[in-house]
Coordinates of C-alpha atoms and ligand atoms in Angstrom, one line a residue:
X4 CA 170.9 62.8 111.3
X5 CA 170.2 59.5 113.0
X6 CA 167.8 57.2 111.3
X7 CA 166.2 57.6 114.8
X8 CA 165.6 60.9 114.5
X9 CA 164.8 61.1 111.0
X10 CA 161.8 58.8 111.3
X11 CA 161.0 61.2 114.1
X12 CA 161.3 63.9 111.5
X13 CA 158.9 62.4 108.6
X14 CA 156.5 60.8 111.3
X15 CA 156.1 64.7 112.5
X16 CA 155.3 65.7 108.9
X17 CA 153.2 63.1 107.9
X18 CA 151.0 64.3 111.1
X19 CA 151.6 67.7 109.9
X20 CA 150.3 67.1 106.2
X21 CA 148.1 63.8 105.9
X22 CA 147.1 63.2 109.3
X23 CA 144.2 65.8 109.0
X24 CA 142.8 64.1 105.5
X25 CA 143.2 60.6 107.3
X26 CA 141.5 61.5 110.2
X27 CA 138.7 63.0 108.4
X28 CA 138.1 60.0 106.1
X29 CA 140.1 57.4 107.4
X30 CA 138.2 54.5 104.9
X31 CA 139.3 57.0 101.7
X32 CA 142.6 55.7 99.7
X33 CA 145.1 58.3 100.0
X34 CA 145.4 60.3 96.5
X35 CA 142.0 59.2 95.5
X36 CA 139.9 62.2 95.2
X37 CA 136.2 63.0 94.5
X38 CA 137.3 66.1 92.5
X39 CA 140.6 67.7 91.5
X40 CA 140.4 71.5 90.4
X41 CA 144.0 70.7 88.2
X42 CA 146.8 73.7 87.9
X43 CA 145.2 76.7 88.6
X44 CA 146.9 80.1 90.1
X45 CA 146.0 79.2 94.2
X46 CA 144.9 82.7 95.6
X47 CA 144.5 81.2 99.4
X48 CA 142.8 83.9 100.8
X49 CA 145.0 84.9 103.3
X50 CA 146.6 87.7 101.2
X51 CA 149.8 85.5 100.5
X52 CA 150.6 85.9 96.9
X53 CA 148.9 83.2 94.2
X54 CA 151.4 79.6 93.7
X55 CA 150.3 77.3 90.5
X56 CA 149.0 74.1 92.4
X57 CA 146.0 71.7 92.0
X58 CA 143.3 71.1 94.5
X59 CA 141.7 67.7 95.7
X60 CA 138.8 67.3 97.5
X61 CA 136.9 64.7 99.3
X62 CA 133.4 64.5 100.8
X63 CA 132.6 68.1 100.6
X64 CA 136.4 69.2 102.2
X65 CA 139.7 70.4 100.4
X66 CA 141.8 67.3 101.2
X67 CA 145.0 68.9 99.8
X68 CA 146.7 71.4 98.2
X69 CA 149.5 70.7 96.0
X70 CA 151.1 69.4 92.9
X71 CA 148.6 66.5 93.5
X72 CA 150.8 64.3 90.7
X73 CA 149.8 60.7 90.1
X74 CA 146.5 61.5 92.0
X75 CA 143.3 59.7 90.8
X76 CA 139.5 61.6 90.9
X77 CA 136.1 60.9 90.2
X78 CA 135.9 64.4 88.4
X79 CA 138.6 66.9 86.8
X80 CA 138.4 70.4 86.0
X81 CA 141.1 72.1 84.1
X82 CA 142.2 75.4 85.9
X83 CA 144.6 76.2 84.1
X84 CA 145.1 80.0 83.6
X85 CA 142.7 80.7 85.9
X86 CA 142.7 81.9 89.5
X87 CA 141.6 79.9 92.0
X88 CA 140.1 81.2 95.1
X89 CA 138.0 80.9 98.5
X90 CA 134.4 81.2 97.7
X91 CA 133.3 84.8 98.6
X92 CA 131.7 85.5 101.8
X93 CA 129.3 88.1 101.8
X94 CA 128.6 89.1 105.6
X95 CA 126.2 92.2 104.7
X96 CA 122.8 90.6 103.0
X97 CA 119.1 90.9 102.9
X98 CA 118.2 87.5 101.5
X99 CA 116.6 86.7 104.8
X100 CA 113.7 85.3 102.4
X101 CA 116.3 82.9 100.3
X102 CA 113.9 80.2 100.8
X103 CA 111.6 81.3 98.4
X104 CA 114.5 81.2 96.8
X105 CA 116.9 78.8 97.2
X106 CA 118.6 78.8 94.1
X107 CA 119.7 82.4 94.3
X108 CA 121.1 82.7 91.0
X109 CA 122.3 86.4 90.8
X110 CA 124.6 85.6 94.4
X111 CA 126.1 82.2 93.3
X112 CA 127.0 83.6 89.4
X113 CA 129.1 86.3 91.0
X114 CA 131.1 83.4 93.1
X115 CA 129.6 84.0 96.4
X116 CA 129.2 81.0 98.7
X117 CA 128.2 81.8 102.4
X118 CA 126.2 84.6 102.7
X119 CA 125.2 86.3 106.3
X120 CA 121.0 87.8 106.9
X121 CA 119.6 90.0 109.4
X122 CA 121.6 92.8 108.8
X123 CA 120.2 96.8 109.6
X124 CA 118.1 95.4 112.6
X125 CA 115.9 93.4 110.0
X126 CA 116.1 89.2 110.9
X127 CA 113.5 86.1 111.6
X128 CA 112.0 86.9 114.6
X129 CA 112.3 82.7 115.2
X130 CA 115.5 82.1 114.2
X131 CA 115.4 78.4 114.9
X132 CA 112.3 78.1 112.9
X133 CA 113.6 80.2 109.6
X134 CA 116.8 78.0 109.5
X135 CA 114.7 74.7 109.3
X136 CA 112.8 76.2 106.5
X137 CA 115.9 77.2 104.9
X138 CA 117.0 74.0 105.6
X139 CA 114.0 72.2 103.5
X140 CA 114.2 74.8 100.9
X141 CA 118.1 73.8 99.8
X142 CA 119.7 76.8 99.5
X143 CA 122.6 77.1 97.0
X144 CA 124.8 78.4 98.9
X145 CA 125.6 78.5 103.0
X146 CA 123.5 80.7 104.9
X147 CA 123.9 82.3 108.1
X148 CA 122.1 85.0 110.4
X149 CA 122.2 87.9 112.8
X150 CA 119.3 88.9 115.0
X151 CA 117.9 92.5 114.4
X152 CA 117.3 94.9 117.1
X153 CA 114.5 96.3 114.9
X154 CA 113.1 92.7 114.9
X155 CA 113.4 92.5 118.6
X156 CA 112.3 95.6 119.2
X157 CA 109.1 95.2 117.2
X158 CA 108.1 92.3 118.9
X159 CA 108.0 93.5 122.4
X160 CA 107.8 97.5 121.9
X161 CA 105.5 98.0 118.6
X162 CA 107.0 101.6 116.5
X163 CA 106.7 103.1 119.7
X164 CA 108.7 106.6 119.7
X165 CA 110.3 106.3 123.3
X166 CA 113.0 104.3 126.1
X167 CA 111.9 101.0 126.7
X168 CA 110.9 99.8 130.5
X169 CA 112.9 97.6 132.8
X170 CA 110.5 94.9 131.7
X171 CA 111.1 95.5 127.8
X172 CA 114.5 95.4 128.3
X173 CA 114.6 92.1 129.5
X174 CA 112.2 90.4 127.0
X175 CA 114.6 92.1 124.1
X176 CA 117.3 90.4 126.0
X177 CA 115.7 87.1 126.1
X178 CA 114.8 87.4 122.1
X179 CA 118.4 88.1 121.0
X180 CA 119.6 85.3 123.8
X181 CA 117.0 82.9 121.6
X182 CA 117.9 84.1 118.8
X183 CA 121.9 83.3 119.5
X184 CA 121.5 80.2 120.9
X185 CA 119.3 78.8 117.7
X186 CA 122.7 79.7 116.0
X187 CA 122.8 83.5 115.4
X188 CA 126.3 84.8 114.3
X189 CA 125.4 87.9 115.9
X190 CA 123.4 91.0 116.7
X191 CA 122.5 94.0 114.5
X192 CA 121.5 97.2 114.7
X193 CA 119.5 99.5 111.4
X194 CA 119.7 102.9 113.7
X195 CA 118.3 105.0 111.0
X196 CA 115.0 102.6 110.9
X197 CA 112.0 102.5 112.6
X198 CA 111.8 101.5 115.4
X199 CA 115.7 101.4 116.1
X200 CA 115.8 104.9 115.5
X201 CA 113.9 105.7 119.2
X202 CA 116.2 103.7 121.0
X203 CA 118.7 105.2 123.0
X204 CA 122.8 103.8 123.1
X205 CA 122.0 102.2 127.0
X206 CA 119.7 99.9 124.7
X207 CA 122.0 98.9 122.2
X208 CA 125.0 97.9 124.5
X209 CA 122.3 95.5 126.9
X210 CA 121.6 93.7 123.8
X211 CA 124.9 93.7 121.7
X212 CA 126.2 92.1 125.5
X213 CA 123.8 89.4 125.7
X214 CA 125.1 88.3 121.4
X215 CA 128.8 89.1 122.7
X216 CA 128.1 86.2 126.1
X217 CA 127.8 84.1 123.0
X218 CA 130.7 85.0 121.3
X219 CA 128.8 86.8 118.3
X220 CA 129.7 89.8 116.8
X221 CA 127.5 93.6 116.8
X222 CA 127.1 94.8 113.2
X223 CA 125.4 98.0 112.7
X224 CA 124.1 100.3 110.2
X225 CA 125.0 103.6 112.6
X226 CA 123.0 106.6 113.1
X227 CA 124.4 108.4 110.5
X228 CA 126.3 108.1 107.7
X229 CA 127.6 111.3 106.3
X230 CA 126.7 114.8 108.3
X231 CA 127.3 112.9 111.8
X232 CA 129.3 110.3 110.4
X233 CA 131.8 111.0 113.3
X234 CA 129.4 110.5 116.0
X235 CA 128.2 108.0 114.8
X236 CA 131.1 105.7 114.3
X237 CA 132.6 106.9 118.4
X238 CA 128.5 105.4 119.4
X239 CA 129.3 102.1 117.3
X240 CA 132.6 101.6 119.3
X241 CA 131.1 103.3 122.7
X242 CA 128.8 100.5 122.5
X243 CA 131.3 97.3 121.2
X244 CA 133.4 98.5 124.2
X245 CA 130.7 98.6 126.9
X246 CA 129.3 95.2 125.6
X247 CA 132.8 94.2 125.2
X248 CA 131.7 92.5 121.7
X249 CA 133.4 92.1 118.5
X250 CA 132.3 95.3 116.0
X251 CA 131.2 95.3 112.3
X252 CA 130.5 98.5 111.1
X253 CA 128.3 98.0 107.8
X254 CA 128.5 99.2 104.9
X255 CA 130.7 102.5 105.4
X256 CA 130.5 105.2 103.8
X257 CA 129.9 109.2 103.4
X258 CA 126.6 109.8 102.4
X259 CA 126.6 113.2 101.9
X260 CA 128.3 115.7 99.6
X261 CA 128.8 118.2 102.4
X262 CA 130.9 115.7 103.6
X263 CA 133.3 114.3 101.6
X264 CA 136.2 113.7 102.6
X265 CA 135.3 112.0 105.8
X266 CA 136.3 108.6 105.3
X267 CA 139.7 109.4 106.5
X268 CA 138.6 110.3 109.9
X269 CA 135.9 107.4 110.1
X270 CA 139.2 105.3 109.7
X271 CA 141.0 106.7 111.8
X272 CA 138.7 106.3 114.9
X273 CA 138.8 102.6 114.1
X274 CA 142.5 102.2 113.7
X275 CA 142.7 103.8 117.7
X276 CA 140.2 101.4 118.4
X277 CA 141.9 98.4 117.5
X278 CA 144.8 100.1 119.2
X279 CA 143.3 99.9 122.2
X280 CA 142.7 96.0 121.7
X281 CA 138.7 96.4 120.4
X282 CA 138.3 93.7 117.3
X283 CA 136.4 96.3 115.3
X284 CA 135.8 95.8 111.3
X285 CA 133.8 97.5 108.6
X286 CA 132.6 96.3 105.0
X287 CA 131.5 98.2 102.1
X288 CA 129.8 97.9 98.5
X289 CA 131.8 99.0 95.8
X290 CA 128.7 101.6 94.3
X291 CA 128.6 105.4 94.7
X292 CA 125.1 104.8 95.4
X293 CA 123.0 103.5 98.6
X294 CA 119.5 101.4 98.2
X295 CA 117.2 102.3 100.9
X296 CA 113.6 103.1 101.2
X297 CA 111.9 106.3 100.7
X298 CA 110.8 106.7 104.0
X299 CA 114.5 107.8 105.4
X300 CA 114.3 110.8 103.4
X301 CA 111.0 112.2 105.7
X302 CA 112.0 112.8 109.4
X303 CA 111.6 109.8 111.5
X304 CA 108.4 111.1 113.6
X305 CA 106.8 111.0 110.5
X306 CA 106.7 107.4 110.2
X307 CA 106.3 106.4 113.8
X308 CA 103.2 103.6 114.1
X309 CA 102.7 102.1 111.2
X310 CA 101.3 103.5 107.6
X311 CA 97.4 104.7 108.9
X312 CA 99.5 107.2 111.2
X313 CA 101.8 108.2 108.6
X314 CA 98.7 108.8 106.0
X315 CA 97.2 111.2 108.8
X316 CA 100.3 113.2 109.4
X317 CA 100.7 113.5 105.5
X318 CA 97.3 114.6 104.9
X319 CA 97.2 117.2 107.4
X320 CA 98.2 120.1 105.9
X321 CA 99.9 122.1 109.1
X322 CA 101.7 119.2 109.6
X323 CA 103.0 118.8 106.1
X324 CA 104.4 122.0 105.8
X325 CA 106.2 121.1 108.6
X326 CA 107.2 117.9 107.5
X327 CA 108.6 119.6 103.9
X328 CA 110.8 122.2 105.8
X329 CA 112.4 119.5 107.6
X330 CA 113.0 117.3 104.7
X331 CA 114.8 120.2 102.9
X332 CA 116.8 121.0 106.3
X333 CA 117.9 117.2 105.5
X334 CA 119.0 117.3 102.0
X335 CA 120.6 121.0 102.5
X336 CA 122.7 119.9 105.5
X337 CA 124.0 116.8 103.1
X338 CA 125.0 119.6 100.6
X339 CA 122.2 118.6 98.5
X340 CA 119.6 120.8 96.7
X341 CA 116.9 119.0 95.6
X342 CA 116.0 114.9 94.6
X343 CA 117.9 114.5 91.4
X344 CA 120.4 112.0 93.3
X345 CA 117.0 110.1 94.4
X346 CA 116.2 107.2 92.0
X347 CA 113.0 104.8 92.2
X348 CA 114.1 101.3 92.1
X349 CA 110.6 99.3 92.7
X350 CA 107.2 101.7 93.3
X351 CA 104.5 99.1 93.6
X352 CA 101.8 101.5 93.4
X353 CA 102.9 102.9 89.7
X354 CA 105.9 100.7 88.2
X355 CA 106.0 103.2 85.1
X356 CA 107.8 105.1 87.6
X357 CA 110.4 102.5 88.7
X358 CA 114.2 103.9 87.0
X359 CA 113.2 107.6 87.3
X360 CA 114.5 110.3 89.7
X361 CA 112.3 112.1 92.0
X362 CA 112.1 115.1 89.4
X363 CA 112.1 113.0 86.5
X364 CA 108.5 111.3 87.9
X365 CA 107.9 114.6 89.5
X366 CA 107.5 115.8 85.7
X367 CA 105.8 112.6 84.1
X368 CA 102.8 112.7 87.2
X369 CA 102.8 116.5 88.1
X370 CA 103.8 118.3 85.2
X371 CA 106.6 120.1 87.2
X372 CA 110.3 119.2 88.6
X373 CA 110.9 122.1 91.2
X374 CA 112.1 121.1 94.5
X375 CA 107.8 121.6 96.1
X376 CA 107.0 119.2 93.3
X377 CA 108.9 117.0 93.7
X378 CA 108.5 116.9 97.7
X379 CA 104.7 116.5 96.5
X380 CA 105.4 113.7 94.9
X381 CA 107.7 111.9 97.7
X382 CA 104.3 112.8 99.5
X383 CA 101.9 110.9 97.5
X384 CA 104.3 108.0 97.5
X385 CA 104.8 107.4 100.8
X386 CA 101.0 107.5 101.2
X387 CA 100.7 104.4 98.9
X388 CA 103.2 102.7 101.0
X389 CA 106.6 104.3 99.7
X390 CA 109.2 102.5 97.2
X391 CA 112.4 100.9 97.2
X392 CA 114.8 103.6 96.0
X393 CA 119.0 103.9 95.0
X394 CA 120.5 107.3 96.1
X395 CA 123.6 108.5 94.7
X396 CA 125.2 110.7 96.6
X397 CA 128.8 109.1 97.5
X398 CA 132.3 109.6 96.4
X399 CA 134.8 108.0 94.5
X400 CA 137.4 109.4 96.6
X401 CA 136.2 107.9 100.3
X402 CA 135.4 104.6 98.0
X403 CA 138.8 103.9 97.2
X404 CA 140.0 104.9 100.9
X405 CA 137.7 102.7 102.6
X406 CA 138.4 100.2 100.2
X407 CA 142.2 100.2 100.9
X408 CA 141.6 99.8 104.5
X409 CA 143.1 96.3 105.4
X410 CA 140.1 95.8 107.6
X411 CA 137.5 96.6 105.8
X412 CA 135.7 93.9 104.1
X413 CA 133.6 93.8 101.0
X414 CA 130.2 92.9 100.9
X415 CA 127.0 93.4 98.9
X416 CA 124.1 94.6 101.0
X417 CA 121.9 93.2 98.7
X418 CA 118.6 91.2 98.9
X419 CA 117.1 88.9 96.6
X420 CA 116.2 89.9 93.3
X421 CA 114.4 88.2 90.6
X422 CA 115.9 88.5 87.1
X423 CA 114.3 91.0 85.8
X424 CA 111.9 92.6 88.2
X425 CA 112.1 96.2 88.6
X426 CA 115.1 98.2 88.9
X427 CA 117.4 97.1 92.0
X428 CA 120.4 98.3 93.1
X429 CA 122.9 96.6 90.3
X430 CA 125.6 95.2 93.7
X431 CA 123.5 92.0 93.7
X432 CA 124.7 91.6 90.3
X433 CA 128.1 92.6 90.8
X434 CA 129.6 93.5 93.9
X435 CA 132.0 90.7 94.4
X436 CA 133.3 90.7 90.8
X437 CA 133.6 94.7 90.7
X438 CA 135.9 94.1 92.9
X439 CA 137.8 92.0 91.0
X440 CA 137.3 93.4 87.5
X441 CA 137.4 97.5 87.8
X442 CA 139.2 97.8 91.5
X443 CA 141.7 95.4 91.2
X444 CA 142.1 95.4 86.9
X445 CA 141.2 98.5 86.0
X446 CA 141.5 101.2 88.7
X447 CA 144.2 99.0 90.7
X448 CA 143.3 100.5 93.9
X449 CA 144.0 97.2 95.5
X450 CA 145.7 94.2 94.5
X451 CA 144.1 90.6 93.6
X452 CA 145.4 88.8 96.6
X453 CA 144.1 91.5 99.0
X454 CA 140.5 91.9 96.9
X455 CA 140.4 88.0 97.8
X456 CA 141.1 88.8 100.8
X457 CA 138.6 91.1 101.7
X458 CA 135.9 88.5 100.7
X459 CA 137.3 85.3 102.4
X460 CA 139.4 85.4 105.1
X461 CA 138.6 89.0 106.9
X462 CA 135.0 88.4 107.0
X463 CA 135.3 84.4 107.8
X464 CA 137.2 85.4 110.6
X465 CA 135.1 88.0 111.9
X466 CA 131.7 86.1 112.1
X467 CA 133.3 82.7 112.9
X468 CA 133.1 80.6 109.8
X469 CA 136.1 78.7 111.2
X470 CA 136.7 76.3 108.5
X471 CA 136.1 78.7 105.7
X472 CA 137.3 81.6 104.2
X473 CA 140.7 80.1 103.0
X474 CA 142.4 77.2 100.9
X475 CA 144.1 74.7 103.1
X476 CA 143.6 71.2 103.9
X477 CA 140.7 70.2 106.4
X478 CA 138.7 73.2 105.2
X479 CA 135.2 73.2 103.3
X480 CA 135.5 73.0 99.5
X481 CA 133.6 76.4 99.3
X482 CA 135.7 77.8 95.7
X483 CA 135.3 80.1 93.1
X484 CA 137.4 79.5 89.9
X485 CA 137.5 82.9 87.7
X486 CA 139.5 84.6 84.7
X487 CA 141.2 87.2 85.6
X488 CA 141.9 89.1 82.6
X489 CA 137.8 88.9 81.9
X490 CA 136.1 88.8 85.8
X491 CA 133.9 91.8 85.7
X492 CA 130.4 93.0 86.6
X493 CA 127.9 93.8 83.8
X494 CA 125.2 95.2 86.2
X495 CA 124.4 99.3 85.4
X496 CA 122.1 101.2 87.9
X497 CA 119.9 101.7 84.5
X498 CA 120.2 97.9 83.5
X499 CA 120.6 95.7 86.9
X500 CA 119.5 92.6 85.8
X501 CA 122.4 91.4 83.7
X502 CA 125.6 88.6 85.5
X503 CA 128.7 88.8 85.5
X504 CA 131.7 88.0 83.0
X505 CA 134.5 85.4 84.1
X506 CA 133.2 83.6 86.9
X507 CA 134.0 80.1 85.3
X508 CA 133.7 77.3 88.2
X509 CA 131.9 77.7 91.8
X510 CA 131.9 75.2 93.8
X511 CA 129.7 75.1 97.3
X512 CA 130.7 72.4 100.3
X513 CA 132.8 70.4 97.4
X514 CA 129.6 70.6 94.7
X515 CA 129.9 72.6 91.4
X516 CA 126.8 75.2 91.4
X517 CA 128.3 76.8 88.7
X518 CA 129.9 75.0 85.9
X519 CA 131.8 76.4 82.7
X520 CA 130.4 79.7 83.6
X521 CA 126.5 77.8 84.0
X522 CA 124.5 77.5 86.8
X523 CA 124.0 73.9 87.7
X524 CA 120.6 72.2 89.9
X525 CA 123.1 71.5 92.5
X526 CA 121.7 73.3 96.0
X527 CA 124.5 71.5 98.2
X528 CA 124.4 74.9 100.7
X529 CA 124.2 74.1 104.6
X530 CA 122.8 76.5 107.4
X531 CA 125.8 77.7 109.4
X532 CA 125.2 77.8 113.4
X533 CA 127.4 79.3 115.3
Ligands
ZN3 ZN1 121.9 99.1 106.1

């Protein structure tokens, strides 16, 4: 080699490897760093398998990856022994209030960093204005948000039970073409809500086009989930193909017993999919059981236009029986006989009710558990405005085949909770370190690289977080630091409010906001616009 040519050579590398850290601060002292995460077991998040290397980071941004010897730092942390990973990305969430919470503790313990709202149709109806509150408010972590089609929907067309006009069409449009250019990620759909529920697939695909002219993606709660799972799941891509928009099916699953088994041809349709070029993803919670509200176990007529027309449908006796043979046509076609897979998570109107099934409070309030009871009981709920509820009736089987899909992500569903509140749904708890602790550990259904994997990379790339989601230089410092021989979730369905073990270090846009396993007052989290 010519010296020529050799200063060719290392001039190309030193582009290649420092030019991106210079560029970014060219003032900073190469080697000088504001923090240095020292010797941990790198799991990048691109699947690639774990290397022993330390991490320095500047100004909120991993600077460089490496053996990082001779470099100086503000601060240290010892990694040693531990894994060292993205900070999770959690694309399916309901903490569309996190400013009354900014400090979400029970997301940030279980290493999550970026989380995405306005998922099942439910978002700000202004997104612009929600991000500047959320802006004020601090968040801990990054937030981001897609705009709901029940949201939309709402504001122009009330609950009403029919096709919208011409002229509704277009004001929906215009809402979600707001709503994306305040900085929407994307457009979602809860089709088993009210008012999504009434709209036709025509609907969907005008809308989901007007987020895909902005490069965002359609995420949907389908139809159904279990006794039509399969039509369900051809809609969801009828409609990403029409709108010719990037698909996130949330939260798969196969919610009925009936139906087990299904998962394999849910997957299936979205392997030919993406043969036929669609970007189409999924994400699950790693839980047997669904959170939802009571209301989805009544028929949807029932709770068209708000709770004073609900009240007179349930108090009319005619219509009640009517309304009780449908709601057992519901749970036998799931392969279901009565409520005992129905849980109360949060009944306002009682709370001595809250951790009992449907027969169990059926007993305590009525003195009986039969099936008419307990449909009594439902009854007299709904009529006091319903309950948040946790309904097991999933697999382990379609679980762990969902879960070893490569493109299907893992995320939470979750909203907030406040420690010790009623009886939520233990995945905002635990999710992301279930994951890690009994599917990766214990049950090995997937490997630690891949888990990683799953919550970083896939979902970054699938919503756009460009410059997250992985390890590399030029990247946010958005990292979780955990022990894998104790990472584990400590959240039961009977005892939700409880973190997680082995989540040592997380670290949000460079900042530690947790810190030898302790939340700090740190809240360095930013508002990601697309
Ligand atoms: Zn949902």
């Amino acid at each position: 080699m010519t010296f020529q040519s050799f200063a060719r050579l290392a001039l190309t590398v030193a582009l290649a490897l420092g030019a991106p850290a210079l560029q970014l601060h060219p003032s900073a002292q190469p080697g000088t760093f504001d923090l240095i995460l020292r010797n941990g077991r790198v799991v990048d998040g691109t699947g690639a398998p774990g290397r022993l290397a330390s991490i320095g980071i500047r100004a909120g941004r991993i600077v460089e990856v490496g053996p990082l010897e001779g470099a100086t730092a503000s601060a240290t942390i010892d990694a040693a022994g531990l894994v060292v990973a993205p900070g999770f990305i959690d694309v399916h969430t309901h903490v569309d209030e996190i400013a009354s919470q900014p400090a979400i503790p029970h997301f940030v313990r279980m290493g999550v960093t970026t989380v995405v709202a306005g998922n099942c149709g439910g978002s700000a109806a202004d997104v612009a204005k929600a991000f500047a509150e959320i802006e004020s408010a601090r968040p801990a972590l990054n937030y981001s948000t897609l705009v709901g089609h029940n949201t939309v929907r709402r504001e122009v067309m009330g609950t009403a039970n029919r096709q919208a006009t011409p002229d509704e069409l277009k004001r929906m449009e215009a809402l979600v073409d707001k709503a994306m250019a305040d900085g929407a990620v994307g457009f979602s759909t809860g089709l088993q809500y009210v008012p999504g529920t009434y709209a036709e697939t025509a609907e969907i695909v005008a809308l989901a086009r007007v987020a895909a002219r902005h490069g965002g993606v359609y995420a949907t709660h389908m139809r159904n989930e279990g006794t039509a799972l399969e039509e369900a799941v051809a809609e969801a891509i009828d409609i990403a193909e029409q709108a010719q928009c990037a698909l996130e099916i949330s939260h798969l699953k196969v919610d009925a017993p009936s139906r087990w088994g299904a998962s394999a041809k849910a997957l299936a349709m979205i392997d030919a999919a993406r043969a036929r070029g669609l970007r189409v993803n999924a994400d699950q919670y790693l839980y047997d059981a669904a959170s939802s509200n009571l209301g989805i176990r009544f028929p949807s007529w029932v709770l068209e236009g708000g709770q004073e027309k609900i009240n007179e449908r349930l108090a009319d006796e005619a219509t009640w029986t009517k309304i009780r043979a449908e709601m057992r046509e519901l749970i036998r076609e799931r392969g279901l006989e009565d409520y005992t897979f129905a849980r109360i998570a949060e009944y306002r109107a009682d709370r001595s009710l809250n951790g009992l099934t449907i027969p169990q409070a059926a007993q305590k309030v009525l003195g009986a558990a039969d099936l008419a009871t307990q449909q009594e009981l439902m009854r007299r709920m709904l009529r006091a405005g319903g309950a948040s509820m946790v309904y097991h009736f999933m697999s382990d089987n379609d679980l762990n085949r969902i879960l070893r899909h490569p493109m299907v992500s893992v995320a939470s569903d979750s909203g907030l909770n406040t420690f010790g509140e009623g009886v939520p749904h233990p995945r905002g708890y635990g999710n992301a370190v279930r994951t890690l602790g009994k599917y990766v550990r214990e049950d090995k259904v997937i490997g630690l690289e891949e888990a990683v994997r799953k919550m970083t990379s896939l979902p970054a790339d699938q919503f756009g977080f460009e410059d997250r989601g992985r390890l590399a230089p030029g990247l946010a410092a958005d990292i979780v630091v955990f022990d894998p021989a104790t990472v584990g979730d400590r959240a039961t369905y009977a005892d939700p409010h409880q973190y997680p073990t082995g989540i040592v270090h997380v670290l949000v846009n460079g900042v530690p906001v947790v810190r030898d396993g302790r939340q700090t007052d740190a809240r360095p989290g930013k508002v990601l616009r697309k």
